[in-house]
Short mmCIF file of C-alpha atoms and ligand atoms in Angstrom, two decimals:
data_model
loop_
_atom_site.label_atom_id
_atom_site.label_comp_id
_atom_site.label_asym_id
_atom_site.label_seq_id
_atom_site.Cartn_x
_atom_site.Cartn_y
_atom_site.Cartn_z
CA MET A 1 8.10 35.15 -4.09
CA SER A 2 6.23 32.16 -2.66
CA ILE A 3 7.44 30.53 0.55
CA VAL A 4 6.61 27.16 -1.04
CA ALA A 5 9.41 25.42 -2.95
CA ASP A 6 9.04 24.68 -6.66
CA HIS A 7 9.32 20.94 -6.14
CA LEU A 8 6.01 21.00 -4.26
CA LYS A 9 4.39 21.72 -7.62
CA LEU A 10 5.44 18.23 -8.70
CA ILE A 11 3.24 16.45 -6.20
CA ARG A 12 -0.33 16.61 -4.97
CA PRO A 13 -1.97 15.85 -1.66
CA SER A 14 -3.14 12.24 -1.32
CA GLU A 15 -6.64 11.74 -2.74
CA THR A 16 -7.29 9.13 -0.03
CA LYS A 17 -6.63 11.67 2.67
CA ALA A 18 -8.65 14.31 0.75
CA MET A 19 -11.72 12.04 0.61
CA THR A 20 -11.37 11.16 4.28
CA ALA A 21 -11.11 14.87 5.13
CA ARG A 22 -14.25 15.64 3.09
CA ALA A 23 -16.09 12.79 4.80
CA ASN A 24 -15.02 14.13 8.20
CA ALA A 25 -16.25 17.61 7.27
CA LEU A 26 -19.67 16.16 6.39
CA LYS A 27 -19.68 14.21 9.65
CA ALA A 28 -18.91 17.42 11.54
CA GLU A 29 -22.04 18.91 9.94
CA GLY A 30 -24.01 16.05 11.45
CA LYS A 31 -24.31 13.84 8.36
CA GLU A 32 -23.89 10.11 8.87
CA VAL A 33 -21.00 8.99 6.64
CA ILE A 34 -19.52 5.50 6.33
CA THR A 35 -15.82 5.89 5.60
CA LEU A 36 -14.49 3.21 3.29
CA SER A 37 -11.63 5.35 2.03
CA GLN A 38 -9.12 4.53 4.74
CA GLY A 39 -6.09 2.32 4.13
CA GLU A 40 -5.93 0.85 7.61
CA PRO A 41 -7.37 -2.12 9.52
CA ASP A 42 -10.29 -1.32 11.78
CA PHE A 43 -8.92 -3.73 14.41
CA ASP A 44 -7.22 -2.39 17.52
CA THR A 45 -3.53 -3.08 18.03
CA PRO A 46 -3.35 -6.50 19.74
CA ASP A 47 -3.02 -6.37 23.52
CA ASN A 48 0.34 -8.13 23.71
CA VAL A 49 1.81 -5.51 21.36
CA GLY A 50 0.26 -2.60 23.22
CA GLU A 51 1.56 -4.01 26.51
CA ALA A 52 5.06 -4.23 25.04
CA GLY A 53 4.83 -0.53 24.22
CA ILE A 54 3.68 0.30 27.76
CA ARG A 55 6.49 -1.84 29.17
CA ALA A 56 8.98 0.06 27.03
CA ILE A 57 7.87 3.33 28.60
CA ARG A 58 8.00 1.86 32.12
CA ASP A 59 11.47 0.43 31.44
CA GLY A 60 12.71 3.83 30.31
CA ARG A 61 13.19 2.86 26.65
CA THR A 62 12.54 6.47 25.79
CA ARG A 63 15.85 7.75 24.50
CA TYR A 64 17.40 8.08 21.07
CA THR A 65 18.19 4.77 19.44
CA ALA A 66 20.53 3.72 16.65
CA VAL A 67 19.43 5.25 13.32
CA ALA A 68 18.78 1.83 11.79
CA GLY A 69 16.72 0.71 14.79
CA VAL A 70 17.49 -1.10 18.04
CA VAL A 71 19.40 -4.36 17.68
CA PRO A 72 16.69 -6.63 19.18
CA LEU A 73 14.20 -5.31 16.61
CA ARG A 74 16.59 -5.83 13.73
CA GLU A 75 17.27 -9.33 15.06
CA ALA A 76 13.52 -10.01 15.11
CA ILE A 77 13.23 -8.75 11.52
CA ARG A 78 16.24 -10.79 10.41
CA ASP A 79 14.72 -13.93 11.96
CA LYS A 80 11.30 -13.22 10.43
CA LEU A 81 12.74 -12.75 6.93
CA LEU A 82 14.64 -16.03 7.26
CA ARG A 83 11.81 -18.01 8.86
CA GLU A 84 8.92 -16.80 6.71
CA ASN A 85 10.54 -15.69 3.46
CA ASP A 86 13.71 -17.80 3.32
CA LEU A 87 15.77 -14.62 2.91
CA GLY A 88 19.10 -14.36 4.72
CA TYR A 89 20.12 -10.85 5.76
CA THR A 90 22.69 -9.60 8.27
CA LEU A 91 21.77 -6.90 10.79
CA ASP A 92 23.56 -4.19 8.82
CA GLN A 93 21.43 -5.06 5.80
CA ILE A 94 18.30 -4.06 7.70
CA THR A 95 16.98 -0.60 8.50
CA VAL A 96 13.86 0.46 10.40
CA GLY A 97 11.97 3.67 9.66
CA CYS A 98 8.75 5.57 10.38
CA GLY A 99 6.59 3.15 8.43
CA ALA A 100 7.20 1.44 5.10
CA LYS A 101 6.45 4.82 3.59
CA GLN A 102 9.59 6.39 4.98
CA ILE A 103 11.64 3.36 3.95
CA VAL A 104 10.44 3.75 0.34
CA PHE A 105 11.18 7.47 0.43
CA ASN A 106 14.64 6.97 1.94
CA ALA A 107 15.47 4.37 -0.72
CA LEU A 108 14.43 6.66 -3.55
CA PHE A 109 16.10 9.72 -2.07
CA ALA A 110 19.26 7.75 -1.46
CA SER A 111 19.47 6.35 -4.98
CA LEU A 112 17.96 8.66 -7.57
CA ASN A 113 19.93 11.21 -9.56
CA PRO A 114 18.01 13.85 -11.53
CA GLY A 115 16.40 12.21 -14.54
CA ASP A 116 16.71 8.64 -13.26
CA GLU A 117 13.60 6.67 -14.09
CA VAL A 118 11.46 4.42 -11.92
CA VAL A 119 9.09 1.93 -13.53
CA ILE A 120 5.78 1.78 -11.66
CA PRO A 121 2.96 -0.61 -12.61
CA SER A 122 -0.35 1.26 -12.48
CA PRO A 123 -2.93 1.35 -10.83
CA CYS A 124 -0.57 2.10 -7.98
CA TRP A 125 -0.32 3.65 -4.57
CA VAL A 126 0.01 7.25 -5.64
CA SER A 127 2.72 8.00 -3.11
CA TYR A 128 5.16 6.09 -5.36
CA PRO A 129 5.21 8.51 -8.31
CA ASP A 130 5.06 11.52 -6.01
CA MET A 131 7.98 10.27 -3.93
CA VAL A 132 9.96 9.57 -7.10
CA ARG A 133 9.36 13.14 -8.27
CA LEU A 134 10.28 14.61 -4.89
CA ALA A 135 13.53 12.66 -5.01
CA GLY A 136 14.32 14.16 -8.43
CA GLY A 137 13.47 11.10 -10.51
CA THR A 138 10.97 10.47 -13.27
CA PRO A 139 8.17 7.94 -12.79
CA VAL A 140 7.49 5.75 -15.81
CA MET A 141 3.95 4.48 -15.42
CA VAL A 142 3.00 1.15 -16.97
CA ASP A 143 -0.75 0.64 -17.37
CA CYS A 144 -1.83 -2.82 -16.26
CA ALA A 145 -5.17 -3.92 -17.62
CA GLU A 146 -8.04 -5.22 -15.54
CA ALA A 147 -8.18 -8.17 -17.95
CA ASP A 148 -4.63 -9.07 -16.84
CA GLY A 149 -5.66 -8.91 -13.19
CA PHE A 150 -4.05 -5.43 -12.99
CA LYS A 151 -0.63 -7.09 -13.14
CA MET A 152 2.36 -6.08 -15.22
CA LYS A 153 3.38 -8.47 -17.99
CA PRO A 154 7.04 -9.13 -18.81
CA GLU A 155 6.68 -7.53 -22.26
CA ASP A 156 5.33 -4.34 -20.65
CA LEU A 157 8.32 -4.25 -18.33
CA GLU A 158 10.72 -4.81 -21.24
CA ARG A 159 9.20 -1.86 -23.11
CA ALA A 160 9.35 0.44 -20.07
CA ILE A 161 13.03 -0.13 -19.24
CA GLY A 162 15.54 2.35 -20.63
CA ALA A 163 19.15 3.36 -20.04
CA ARG A 164 18.11 5.62 -17.13
CA THR A 165 15.88 3.09 -15.35
CA LYS A 166 17.02 2.67 -11.76
CA TRP A 167 14.14 0.84 -10.12
CA LEU A 168 11.12 -1.30 -10.71
CA MET A 169 8.59 -0.79 -7.91
CA LEU A 170 6.49 -3.84 -7.17
CA ASN A 171 3.68 -3.96 -4.66
CA SER A 172 2.01 -7.29 -4.02
CA PRO A 173 -0.63 -7.68 -2.70
CA SER A 174 -1.46 -4.36 -4.25
CA ASN A 175 -2.97 -1.18 -3.04
CA PRO A 176 -5.41 -0.32 -4.67
CA THR A 177 -6.34 -3.44 -6.68
CA GLY A 178 -5.61 -6.29 -4.28
CA ALA A 179 -3.73 -8.05 -7.11
CA VAL A 180 -1.22 -10.69 -5.98
CA TYR A 181 1.81 -11.59 -8.12
CA SER A 182 2.40 -15.32 -8.02
CA GLU A 183 5.90 -16.78 -7.91
CA ALA A 184 5.53 -17.59 -11.63
CA ASP A 185 4.57 -13.94 -12.35
CA LEU A 186 7.72 -12.77 -10.57
CA ILE A 187 9.91 -15.30 -12.36
CA GLY A 188 8.56 -13.94 -15.66
CA LEU A 189 9.50 -10.39 -14.68
CA ALA A 190 12.88 -11.56 -13.37
CA GLU A 191 13.75 -12.93 -16.81
CA VAL A 192 13.42 -9.41 -18.18
CA LEU A 193 15.38 -7.89 -15.29
CA ARG A 194 18.25 -10.31 -15.92
CA ARG A 195 18.75 -8.66 -19.30
CA HIS A 196 18.98 -5.25 -17.59
CA PRO A 197 21.45 -5.51 -14.73
CA HIS A 198 21.27 -1.78 -13.97
CA VAL A 199 17.65 -2.06 -12.75
CA TRP A 200 16.92 -2.62 -9.05
CA VAL A 201 13.71 -3.97 -7.55
CA LEU A 202 11.82 -2.40 -4.69
CA ALA A 203 9.44 -5.05 -3.37
CA ASP A 204 6.81 -3.44 -1.18
CA ASP A 205 5.45 -6.41 0.76
CA ILE A 206 3.43 -4.43 3.31
CA TYR A 207 0.27 -6.52 2.66
CA GLU A 208 2.19 -9.83 2.70
CA LYS A 209 -0.05 -11.70 5.14
CA LEU A 210 -3.34 -10.52 3.63
CA VAL A 211 -3.82 -13.13 0.88
CA TYR A 212 -6.93 -15.24 0.43
CA GLY A 213 -8.16 -18.48 -1.04
CA SER A 214 -5.57 -20.34 -3.08
CA ALA A 215 -3.41 -17.25 -3.68
CA ARG A 216 0.13 -17.42 -2.28
CA PHE A 217 2.40 -14.53 -1.39
CA ALA A 218 5.73 -14.36 -3.24
CA THR A 219 8.56 -11.85 -3.16
CA MET A 220 11.21 -11.10 -5.76
CA ALA A 221 14.38 -11.70 -3.71
CA ARG A 222 13.17 -15.25 -3.06
CA ALA A 223 11.53 -15.98 -6.43
CA ALA A 224 14.70 -14.90 -8.25
CA PRO A 225 17.62 -15.38 -5.82
CA ASP A 226 20.08 -14.07 -8.40
CA LEU A 227 18.38 -10.66 -8.04
CA PHE A 228 18.85 -10.67 -4.24
CA ASN A 229 21.77 -8.24 -4.50
CA ARG A 230 19.70 -5.65 -6.30
CA THR A 231 16.45 -5.97 -4.43
CA LEU A 232 15.18 -3.94 -1.49
CA THR A 233 12.54 -5.88 0.42
CA VAL A 234 10.17 -3.54 2.25
CA ASN A 235 7.68 -4.57 4.92
CA GLY A 236 6.26 -3.42 8.22
CA VAL A 237 3.74 -3.93 10.97
CA SER A 238 1.10 -1.34 9.99
CA LYS A 239 -1.33 -3.55 8.11
CA THR A 240 -0.71 -7.10 9.39
CA ASN A 241 -0.50 -6.15 13.04
CA ALA A 242 -3.00 -3.27 13.06
CA MET A 243 -0.29 -0.77 14.00
CA THR A 244 -0.67 2.05 11.48
CA GLY A 245 -0.23 4.76 14.09
CA TRP A 246 2.91 3.28 15.62
CA ARG A 247 4.93 4.05 12.48
CA VAL A 248 7.26 1.09 12.08
CA GLY A 249 8.40 -0.22 8.71
CA TYR A 250 11.62 -1.81 7.55
CA GLY A 251 13.78 -2.43 4.53
CA ALA A 252 16.32 -5.16 3.87
CA GLY A 253 18.83 -5.05 1.05
CA PRO A 254 22.45 -4.59 0.01
CA ILE A 255 24.64 -2.80 2.59
CA GLU A 256 25.63 0.07 0.29
CA LEU A 257 21.98 1.03 -0.18
CA ILE A 258 21.00 0.51 3.46
CA LYS A 259 23.95 2.66 4.61
CA ALA A 260 22.89 5.46 2.27
CA MET A 261 19.31 5.22 3.52
CA ASN A 262 20.57 5.45 7.09
CA VAL A 263 22.47 8.64 6.24
CA ILE A 264 19.22 10.25 5.07
CA GLN A 265 17.28 9.01 8.05
CA GLY A 266 20.05 10.15 10.40
CA GLN A 267 19.70 13.70 9.11
CA THR A 268 15.91 13.75 9.06
CA THR A 269 13.83 11.75 11.56
CA SER A 270 16.86 9.99 13.19
CA HIS A 271 14.74 6.86 13.78
CA THR A 272 11.19 5.91 14.57
CA SER A 273 9.91 6.10 18.14
CA SER A 274 11.87 3.93 20.59
CA ILE A 275 8.58 2.84 22.18
CA SER A 276 7.16 1.75 18.83
CA GLN A 277 10.32 -0.21 18.11
CA TYR A 278 9.92 -2.26 21.28
CA ALA A 279 6.25 -2.85 20.52
CA ALA A 280 7.23 -3.98 17.01
CA ILE A 281 9.56 -6.64 18.46
CA GLU A 282 6.52 -8.20 20.11
CA ALA A 283 4.51 -7.82 16.88
CA ILE A 284 7.16 -9.60 14.81
CA ALA A 285 8.57 -12.15 17.27
CA GLY A 286 5.72 -12.55 19.78
CA ASP A 287 2.32 -14.19 19.71
CA GLN A 288 0.61 -13.59 16.36
CA THR A 289 -2.32 -15.96 16.65
CA TYR A 290 -4.57 -12.98 15.89
CA VAL A 291 -3.22 -12.75 12.33
CA PRO A 292 -5.14 -15.75 10.92
CA ARG A 293 -8.25 -14.32 12.61
CA PHE A 294 -7.73 -10.95 10.91
CA VAL A 295 -7.14 -12.71 7.57
CA ALA A 296 -10.26 -14.88 7.88
CA GLU A 297 -12.32 -11.83 8.78
CA PHE A 298 -10.99 -9.84 5.82
CA GLU A 299 -11.68 -12.73 3.44
CA LYS A 300 -15.28 -12.97 4.68
CA ARG A 301 -15.74 -9.24 4.17
CA ARG A 302 -14.17 -9.36 0.72
CA ASP A 303 -16.63 -12.04 -0.40
CA LEU A 304 -19.53 -10.09 1.03
CA ILE A 305 -18.60 -6.79 -0.56
CA VAL A 306 -17.81 -8.25 -4.00
CA ALA A 307 -21.16 -10.07 -4.11
CA LYS A 308 -23.08 -6.99 -3.05
CA LEU A 309 -21.29 -4.52 -5.32
CA ASN A 310 -21.96 -6.69 -8.34
CA LEU A 311 -25.67 -6.07 -7.69
CA ALA A 312 -25.18 -2.34 -8.29
CA SER A 313 -26.27 -1.12 -11.69
CA GLY A 314 -23.21 0.09 -13.61
CA LEU A 315 -20.56 -1.49 -11.36
CA SER A 316 -18.54 -4.62 -12.00
CA CYS A 317 -16.23 -5.90 -9.31
CA SER A 318 -13.66 -8.64 -9.76
CA VAL A 319 -12.46 -10.72 -6.82
CA PRO A 320 -9.06 -9.53 -5.58
CA ASP A 321 -6.67 -12.07 -4.05
CA GLY A 322 -5.19 -9.88 -1.36
CA ALA A 323 -4.93 -6.68 0.73
CA PHE A 324 -8.22 -5.18 1.98
CA TYR A 325 -9.40 -3.29 -1.06
CA VAL A 326 -11.75 -3.90 -3.95
CA PHE A 327 -11.40 -1.89 -7.12
CA PRO A 328 -14.72 -2.02 -8.97
CA ASN A 329 -14.99 -0.77 -12.54
CA CYS A 330 -17.54 2.04 -12.73
CA ALA A 331 -17.58 2.61 -16.50
CA GLY A 332 -21.27 1.66 -16.43
CA VAL A 333 -22.28 4.71 -14.40
CA LEU A 334 -20.41 7.27 -16.47
CA GLY A 335 -22.67 9.36 -18.68
CA ARG A 336 -25.64 8.89 -16.35
CA ARG A 337 -27.33 11.65 -14.43
CA THR A 338 -28.26 12.07 -10.79
CA ALA A 339 -31.83 12.83 -9.66
CA SER A 340 -30.84 16.49 -9.67
CA SER A 341 -29.64 16.10 -13.28
CA LYS A 342 -25.93 16.28 -12.47
CA LEU A 343 -23.82 14.39 -15.01
CA ILE A 344 -21.50 11.64 -13.71
CA ALA A 345 -18.65 12.18 -16.13
CA THR A 346 -15.68 10.77 -14.17
CA ASP A 347 -14.95 8.40 -11.33
CA THR A 348 -14.30 11.46 -9.16
CA ASP A 349 -17.87 12.67 -9.91
CA PHE A 350 -19.11 9.21 -8.98
CA ALA A 351 -17.15 9.12 -5.71
CA MET A 352 -18.50 12.58 -4.89
CA TYR A 353 -22.03 11.41 -5.66
CA LEU A 354 -21.63 8.42 -3.35
CA LEU A 355 -20.36 10.70 -0.60
CA GLU A 356 -23.00 13.40 -0.95
CA GLU A 357 -26.00 11.23 -1.81
CA ALA A 358 -25.28 7.89 -0.17
CA GLY A 359 -23.05 9.02 2.69
CA VAL A 360 -20.31 6.55 1.70
CA ALA A 361 -16.72 7.71 1.30
CA VAL A 362 -14.63 5.84 -1.30
CA VAL A 363 -11.60 6.94 -3.32
CA PRO A 364 -11.82 7.59 -7.06
CA GLY A 365 -9.53 5.48 -9.23
CA SER A 366 -7.93 8.66 -10.55
CA GLY A 367 -6.31 8.87 -7.12
CA PHE A 368 -4.40 5.73 -8.12
CA LEU A 369 -3.82 6.82 -11.72
CA ALA A 370 -6.50 4.46 -13.07
CA SER A 371 -9.97 5.33 -14.33
CA PRO A 372 -12.86 4.63 -14.30
CA TYR A 373 -12.67 2.79 -10.98
CA ILE A 374 -13.29 3.40 -7.31
CA ARG A 375 -11.31 1.92 -4.46
CA ILE A 376 -13.26 0.64 -1.52
CA SER A 377 -11.52 -0.45 1.64
CA TYR A 378 -13.25 -3.32 3.38
CA ALA A 379 -11.38 -2.78 6.63
CA SER A 380 -14.70 -2.00 8.33
CA SER A 381 -17.25 -4.08 10.22
CA VAL A 382 -19.64 -6.39 8.36
CA GLU A 383 -22.54 -4.21 9.55
CA GLU A 384 -20.97 -1.06 8.13
CA LEU A 385 -20.02 -2.76 4.89
CA THR A 386 -23.50 -4.18 4.46
CA LYS A 387 -25.08 -0.81 5.08
CA ALA A 388 -22.62 0.94 2.77
CA CYS A 389 -23.14 -1.57 -0.06
CA ASP A 390 -26.91 -1.31 0.24
CA ARG A 391 -26.60 2.46 -0.04
CA ILE A 392 -24.29 2.18 -3.06
CA VAL A 393 -26.69 -0.21 -4.80
CA ASP A 394 -29.53 2.16 -4.03
CA ALA A 395 -27.61 5.24 -5.24
CA CYS A 396 -26.62 3.52 -8.49
CA GLY A 397 -30.25 2.53 -9.02
CA LYS A 398 -31.27 6.17 -8.76
CA LEU A 399 -29.02 7.26 -11.63
CA SER A 400 -30.76 7.87 -14.97
CA GLU A 401 -30.79 4.78 -17.17
CA GLU A 402 -29.98 6.43 -20.46
CA LYS A 403 -26.42 7.52 -21.01
CA ALA A 404 -25.71 11.09 -22.12
CA ALA A 405 -24.75 11.44 -25.79
C1 LIG B 1 1.39 -0.06 -0.92
C2 LIG B 1 1.68 0.58 0.38
N1 LIG B 1 2.95 0.67 0.80
C3 LIG B 1 3.25 1.25 1.96
C4 LIG B 1 2.28 1.81 2.77
C5 LIG B 1 2.69 2.52 4.02
O1 LIG B 1 2.71 1.75 5.12
P1 LIG B 1 3.26 2.33 6.51
O2 LIG B 1 2.07 2.62 7.36
O3 LIG B 1 4.12 1.23 7.05
O4 LIG B 1 4.06 3.56 6.21
C6 LIG B 1 0.94 1.75 2.38
C7 LIG B 1 -0.10 2.36 3.20
O5 LIG B 1 -1.20 2.66 2.78
C8 LIG B 1 0.63 1.11 1.15
O6 LIG B 1 -0.63 1.01 0.73
#
């Protein structure tokens, strides 16, 4: 009998982490690899935030805290949601966890009964369907076409909802496509949700601040205030404040749900690190003048990488409005052969080819349930991105011109 539980068969290790691990193995062998597979900013945590963490240690803020997070942090989150999103929550409607990831998991684990369905627009962050399965639910994937900007249309949502649907998961700006749902997009989806009062909305706003050009961030609880009482708004400091390793995310929603999430957290991790919580107060309520700098830098890199990738034979890359990912279509390289006559049959083959031949680590679209695409994170320096794109263009140019029959 295996020591591993049956439910582990329902999920698979993250393809992002798998690619990063493979890239690290090559690096250990001495090969120079540019890693564009990571989902985290390359910036260091801002000094004022780091100092707040150090201060927390010096002040002895090193003991267990309340499960939902220390009061000053929840106050900072409450004030942020009111100030920036025009959403009014009380402190007991807010819970803090070990990253937005744990908040999403707690919400699903707290709410799903076996067989309950969760509608997930795809391409998506693959942790969503895996977390749904682990929590005993059934993911219902809705394919969103590139031609629609990888966004779900109201008619697709209508078709996907059934009697067992418990949640709609929305992530805007999106990992992996960078798609941003406008307020009008959300209002269109809300019209459908109004006809189905049993469906809740999980709005994963983790990339909220990373929107470019004329795109504007919008979130469901604000775009459709009548859905406020069945929406969980999820956010955190990982991406905006360059704090991925600190593990602080939060959720805000109806008390019944938040209480249930706190029960799960209380019996698992208890809470995120006390030190990280105090650092997060500074990240959310303190000086954030670095954020526009981060955003401007990301936008510059996005423009650079899109322009360069569109020079690669067989790739076509649309301009995403947010996050720090591009999601180029690689249909044009499928069916071609490498110099050593290896067939590129899938986006995974292509990602492997880029890693082995060009020394550039990206994630195949299949890792986000969408093919044939690759996801490239542009959270790297302009020098690295330039070098990586040149190598990708070069590697694509080396593929055989004629497509296999
Ligand atoms: C869509 C999405 N949600 C949530 C997370 C997790 O964020 P955190 O570091 O706060 O757990 C990520 C991280 O990659 C993400 O891409």
